Amino acid sequence: MRIEEGFQQPPYLIEHPYLQDPVLPSLLRRILPHEIKKSVDSDLTRLGEVLINDIRPLAPLVHPATVTQYDEFGRRVDNLHTSEGWRRIEAFAIQEGYNAIAYESDYREYSRTVMFARNMIMTGDCHAIMCPMGMTDVIHLFGTEAMKRELLPHLLSRMPATAYLSGQWMTERPGGSDISQTETRAVPTERADGDLGDPYILDGLKWFSSAAEGNMAVGLARTGDVSQGSRGLSLFLIPLRMGRYPSPLSNGVFLHRLKNKVGTHGVPTAELELRGTRAWLLGPLNEGVRCIARMLNITRVHSTVHCVGSLQRCLSIARAYSTVRAVEGGKTLLKDVPMHVAGLVEITLLYKALANLTFGAIGLLGRSECGLASAEEEARLRLLTPTIKGYAAHWATAGMEQAMGALGGLGYMEEAGIGRLIRDAMVEKIWEGTISVCALDLTRAVSKEPKAVTYYIEWGRSLIQAAQARLHSPALQAVETLSASLERLPIYFGGSVTNALLTTPLLNYFAAISCALYLLEHATWSRNVKEASSEVDLEAFRRWVEEGEIAHTHVQMTKAREDYHRRIALNSKIVYGGDVLAAKL
C-alpha cells in the first residue's frame, strides 16, 4: 500500500490564540476598562493572526546556538552564531514592543496587564523569547541617569537594528541559588570617558549565563569581604556589544562553552570567564541582593506568564485535535468521549485557575508601579509574587504532559509542538528560584511583614461576602470550605517559621486558596453581568475548591505539624536507606 492510500487523518483546525481561548477574553473583560478592552481586543486579534501565519512556521528554523572560539589563524574570536529562526523571532518580539508597552504607559496602571496578555499568547510560538528581554526593568529601577539616558531607548526600541538585549549573570559554581558563595570579585577603578556609572574591574567565572548574545548583562560580584556572604555583593552592568566594546572579548569576557540544555534551545546560555572586565555599579554598593529582590518581583511574573502561556498553547492543541480524531471504529470523535473530555477538563481548570491568579497579581503590579496601590495591596503583591511563580512552574508542566497524552502518539512527535513547549517551560522550575526557594521567600515575606497575612485574609473575606450575597446554593458549600481554609492561614504561616516541612506545602496551599479566591471573584462578576460563561465560571470555582489541591495540601501540613521530628528522620531513611546505608559506609 502506498502512503497516500488508506486512512488519512484529517488535520485539526488551528485555533486563534486569543479569540478561541476559553479564559482570556472573559478575564480581560472583567479586569480592563471598556475602552482599553476594546483596543486590546483589536490588537490581540491582529497579533494572533500574525503568530499563526508568520511566526509559528519559524519553529523548524530554531536551533541551538554554536560558537567559534578561534579563527583560521588561531586567534581567539568567540563568535556566537544563533539560528535564523531565533533571530527572526527576536526581531518580531522587538517590533511588537515585548517590554515597551509597560513603559509607554498608554494604558496607565493597566499597561502591565496589556503587556502580559500579549506576551502570554506569544509564548506558545516565541520559544522563551522573554529571556533576553527581561532585564529592562532593573535599569529602570536602579540605573544611573546616564544608563537610563543611553540604554533605555535601546532596551525599549521597537526597531531590531537599534534594540538592545540583555543577559543575566548570577549563578556561579559554588552556590547555584545560594549567591552568598559568589566568587567573582569587583575592584574599583578610575573613571574613563564613556562610563555610565561608577567603574569596577571584575574577575571570576559565571557558570550559567543567560542570553549570551546580549549587548549587555546584569551580574553580581563581590565588593565586600567573603565573611559578609550575600551582604557583600553588588549588582553591575557589564557592556558586551555596545559603545567602545564591539565584542565581549574586547571587554575581557571569554565564552568557555555553551550549555547543552534540556530545553530553551534557541537561547544561547554560556559559561563565561571574566578577566579584567569593566563594569558599572548598578544600585547601591553592597546591596546587590536587595536590587535583585526588586527585580525578581517582575522577572518572576515573566516566568509565570511563560508557564501559563505554554499551558494555554498545549491545551489548544489537545482541544483542537479532539474535534477531528475519531475512535471506536471511526464512529466517535474524541470530543464526544466523556472520559477523554474529563481529562481535558482537568487541564482547562488548571489553566483557568492559573490565569486568574496570575493576572490578579499582574493587576497589583501595575497599580504598584503607578503609585496607586494601597498598603494592603502592596503587601498582597509581596505574598503573591513568589507564590505564582513557584506554583505555576510546578503545576503547568504537569498539565502540559497531560495534554501531550491527549494526542496519543502524535503528542510525542516533535512536529506537534508540545514536547518543545514542555522542555522550554521546565526551565521555570529552576530559573528565578525553585519551588523551595519561592516557598522560603514567601515565608520570609510574612516574617518581615506579619500584617500581610491579615491584609490578605481581609481581602479574601470581602470576596467571600460579596459572593455569598450573589451566588446560588450549588456553590455555597464550596464558598464555606474556602472560607474555612482561608481562616487557617495564620496558624500555618506561624508554624512555617520553625517547621521546615511546612514551607513548600504552605506555598501550594496558599496558591490554591489564592486561585480559588480569584476564581470566585470572576464567577461573582460573571453572574452579576450575566456573562455567557457564568455557569461554567461558577462550576470551575466549585470544582477547584471541592476537588482540587486545597484539601490535599491541608492534610500534608496537618501531618507535618503533628509528626515533625519522626517524619524528618524517616524521610532520610526512605531516601538514603537509613541504617542499611550507614552500615555499608
Short mmCIF file of C-alpha atoms in Angstrom, two decimals, residues 159-354:
data_model
loop_
_atom_site.label_atom_id
_atom_site.label_comp_id
_atom_site.label_asym_id
_atom_site.label_seq_id
_atom_site.Cartn_x
_atom_site.Cartn_y
_atom_site.Cartn_z
CA MET A 159 13.45 48.69 15.79
CA PRO A 160 15.54 45.48 15.68
CA ALA A 161 18.55 47.32 14.22
CA THR A 162 18.90 49.59 17.25
CA ALA A 163 17.36 47.48 20.04
CA TYR A 164 19.48 46.06 22.87
CA LEU A 165 19.18 42.67 24.52
CA SER A 166 20.49 41.86 27.97
CA GLY A 167 21.74 38.76 29.76
CA GLN A 168 21.63 37.89 33.44
CA TRP A 169 24.77 36.59 35.17
CA MET A 170 24.09 35.49 38.74
CA THR A 171 24.82 31.76 39.00
CA GLU A 172 28.31 30.52 39.88
CA ARG A 173 29.75 27.07 40.56
CA PRO A 174 29.77 27.11 44.39
CA GLY A 175 26.21 28.16 45.05
CA GLY A 176 23.54 27.87 42.40
CA SER A 177 20.65 29.69 44.06
CA ASP A 178 22.90 30.37 47.08
CA ILE A 179 24.50 33.54 45.78
CA SER A 180 26.28 34.10 49.11
CA GLN A 181 29.05 31.87 47.71
CA THR A 182 29.77 34.18 44.76
CA GLU A 183 33.46 34.12 43.81
CA THR A 184 33.57 36.87 41.17
CA ARG A 185 35.27 39.91 42.65
CA ALA A 186 34.88 43.58 41.73
CA VAL A 187 37.56 46.20 42.39
CA PRO A 188 37.03 49.96 41.90
CA THR A 189 38.97 51.59 39.08
CA GLU A 190 39.49 55.08 37.67
CA ARG A 191 36.64 56.62 35.74
CA ALA A 192 37.04 56.96 31.96
CA ASP A 193 35.13 58.64 29.15
CA GLY A 194 32.01 56.67 28.27
CA ASP A 195 31.47 55.15 31.71
CA LEU A 196 27.76 55.11 32.58
CA GLY A 197 28.31 54.55 36.30
CA ASP A 198 30.98 54.01 38.94
CA PRO A 199 33.53 51.75 37.19
CA TYR A 200 34.86 48.45 38.55
CA ILE A 201 37.05 45.66 37.22
CA LEU A 202 35.53 42.16 37.51
CA ASP A 203 37.35 38.84 37.67
CA GLY A 204 35.61 35.49 38.02
CA LEU A 205 33.53 32.85 36.28
CA LYS A 206 29.81 32.84 35.57
CA TRP A 207 28.50 29.30 35.31
CA PHE A 208 25.01 29.74 33.86
CA SER A 209 24.85 32.98 31.90
CA SER A 210 21.61 33.59 30.03
CA ALA A 211 21.26 35.41 26.72
CA ALA A 212 24.96 35.29 25.85
CA GLU A 213 24.10 37.17 22.64
CA GLY A 214 23.20 40.30 24.61
CA ASN A 215 24.56 43.80 24.14
CA MET A 216 24.97 43.94 27.90
CA ALA A 217 24.44 41.86 31.01
CA VAL A 218 23.42 42.36 34.60
CA GLY A 219 25.57 40.43 37.07
CA LEU A 220 26.61 40.05 40.68
CA ALA A 221 30.14 40.40 42.01
CA ARG A 222 31.72 40.59 45.44
CA THR A 223 32.61 44.07 46.66
CA GLY A 224 32.79 43.20 50.36
CA ASP A 225 34.58 40.56 52.40
CA VAL A 226 33.81 36.87 51.87
CA SER A 227 32.71 36.66 55.51
CA GLN A 228 29.83 39.03 54.68
CA GLY A 229 28.23 36.42 52.41
CA SER A 230 25.43 37.88 50.30
CA ARG A 231 25.69 41.20 52.19
CA GLY A 232 28.98 41.85 50.42
CA LEU A 233 27.58 41.61 46.89
CA SER A 234 26.83 44.40 44.43
CA LEU A 235 24.98 44.47 41.13
CA PHE A 236 26.76 45.55 37.96
CA LEU A 237 26.00 46.42 34.36
CA ILE A 238 28.53 44.79 32.03
CA PRO A 239 28.87 46.19 28.46
CA LEU A 240 29.39 43.50 25.82
CA ARG A 241 28.38 44.68 22.36
CA MET A 242 27.83 48.42 22.75
CA GLY A 243 29.77 51.66 22.69
CA ARG A 244 33.52 51.12 22.77
CA TYR A 245 33.07 47.36 23.27
CA PRO A 246 32.30 45.77 19.89
CA SER A 247 32.51 42.24 21.32
CA PRO A 248 32.60 40.51 24.72
CA LEU A 249 36.29 39.70 24.17
CA SER A 250 37.03 43.40 23.87
CA ASN A 251 35.88 43.70 27.48
CA GLY A 252 37.65 40.62 28.80
CA VAL A 253 34.68 38.22 28.60
CA PHE A 254 35.66 34.77 27.31
CA LEU A 255 33.00 32.31 26.19
CA HIS A 256 34.19 28.98 27.64
CA ARG A 257 31.35 26.88 26.21
CA LEU A 258 27.60 26.89 25.53
CA LYS A 259 25.34 24.88 27.82
CA ASN A 260 23.71 21.75 26.43
CA LYS A 261 20.25 22.26 27.92
CA VAL A 262 17.09 20.17 28.05
CA GLY A 263 15.06 23.00 26.51
CA THR A 264 15.13 26.70 25.58
CA HIS A 265 17.43 25.68 22.73
CA GLY A 266 17.15 29.00 20.93
CA VAL A 267 18.54 30.92 23.92
CA PRO A 268 22.36 30.82 24.00
CA THR A 269 23.36 30.09 27.60
CA ALA A 270 27.07 30.06 28.39
CA GLU A 271 29.89 29.53 30.83
CA LEU A 272 31.86 32.77 30.84
CA GLU A 273 35.26 33.79 32.18
CA LEU A 274 35.66 37.40 33.27
CA ARG A 275 39.26 38.60 33.07
CA GLY A 276 39.66 42.26 33.87
CA THR A 277 36.14 43.02 32.70
CA ARG A 278 34.97 46.60 33.05
CA ALA A 279 31.53 47.04 34.63
CA TRP A 280 29.43 49.81 36.14
CA LEU A 281 27.82 49.73 39.55
CA LEU A 282 24.06 49.26 39.33
CA GLY A 283 22.27 50.34 42.51
CA PRO A 284 23.89 51.00 45.92
CA LEU A 285 27.21 49.40 46.87
CA ASN A 286 26.89 46.04 48.70
CA GLU A 287 23.13 45.98 48.12
CA GLY A 288 23.06 43.70 45.12
CA VAL A 289 20.74 41.23 46.79
CA ARG A 290 18.21 43.94 47.61
CA CYS A 291 18.33 45.08 43.98
CA ILE A 292 17.81 41.51 42.78
CA ALA A 293 14.83 41.12 45.09
CA ARG A 294 13.16 44.13 43.45
CA MET A 295 13.99 42.76 40.01
CA LEU A 296 12.58 39.36 40.94
CA ASN A 297 9.16 40.90 41.50
CA ILE A 298 8.97 41.43 37.75
CA THR A 299 11.07 38.61 36.28
CA ARG A 300 9.09 36.08 38.31
CA VAL A 301 5.92 37.39 36.69
CA HIS A 302 7.58 36.91 33.28
CA SER A 303 8.42 33.36 34.35
CA THR A 304 4.84 32.70 35.44
CA VAL A 305 3.40 34.04 32.19
CA HIS A 306 5.75 31.76 30.26
CA CYS A 307 4.35 28.76 32.16
CA VAL A 308 0.71 29.75 31.77
CA GLY A 309 1.11 30.71 28.11
CA SER A 310 2.80 27.39 27.35
CA LEU A 311 -0.04 25.53 29.07
CA GLN A 312 -2.54 27.57 27.06
CA ARG A 313 -0.92 26.51 23.77
CA CYS A 314 -0.75 22.82 24.72
CA LEU A 315 -4.39 22.84 25.76
CA SER A 316 -5.35 24.50 22.48
CA ILE A 317 -3.61 21.75 20.50
CA ALA A 318 -5.25 18.98 22.53
CA ARG A 319 -8.68 20.59 22.29
CA ALA A 320 -8.44 21.09 18.53
CA TYR A 321 -7.23 17.52 17.97
CA SER A 322 -10.22 16.11 19.85
CA THR A 323 -12.52 17.63 17.22
CA VAL A 324 -11.03 15.59 14.34
CA ARG A 325 -9.69 12.36 15.84
CA ALA A 326 -12.20 9.52 15.69
CA VAL A 327 -12.17 6.38 17.87
CA GLU A 328 -14.44 3.36 18.37
CA GLY A 329 -14.02 2.18 14.80
CA GLY A 330 -14.05 5.71 13.46
CA LYS A 331 -17.60 6.34 14.69
CA THR A 332 -16.95 8.73 17.60
CA LEU A 333 -14.84 11.86 17.83
CA LEU A 334 -12.71 12.27 20.96
CA LYS A 335 -14.68 15.39 21.85
CA ASP A 336 -17.72 13.15 22.32
CA VAL A 337 -15.96 10.61 24.56
CA PRO A 338 -16.78 11.57 28.19
CA MET A 339 -13.59 10.03 29.62
CA HIS A 340 -11.41 11.97 27.19
CA VAL A 341 -13.23 15.25 27.80
CA ALA A 342 -12.89 14.70 31.56
CA GLY A 343 -9.11 14.73 31.10
CA LEU A 344 -9.26 17.95 29.08
CA VAL A 345 -11.42 19.48 31.82
CA GLU A 346 -8.64 18.91 34.35
CA ILE A 347 -6.17 20.79 32.16
CA THR A 348 -8.68 23.57 31.48
CA LEU A 349 -9.45 24.07 35.17
CA LEU A 350 -5.74 24.33 35.95
CA TYR A 351 -5.24 26.83 33.14
CA LYS A 352 -8.26 28.88 34.22
CA ALA A 353 -7.09 28.95 37.83
CA LEU A 354 -3.51 29.90 36.95
#
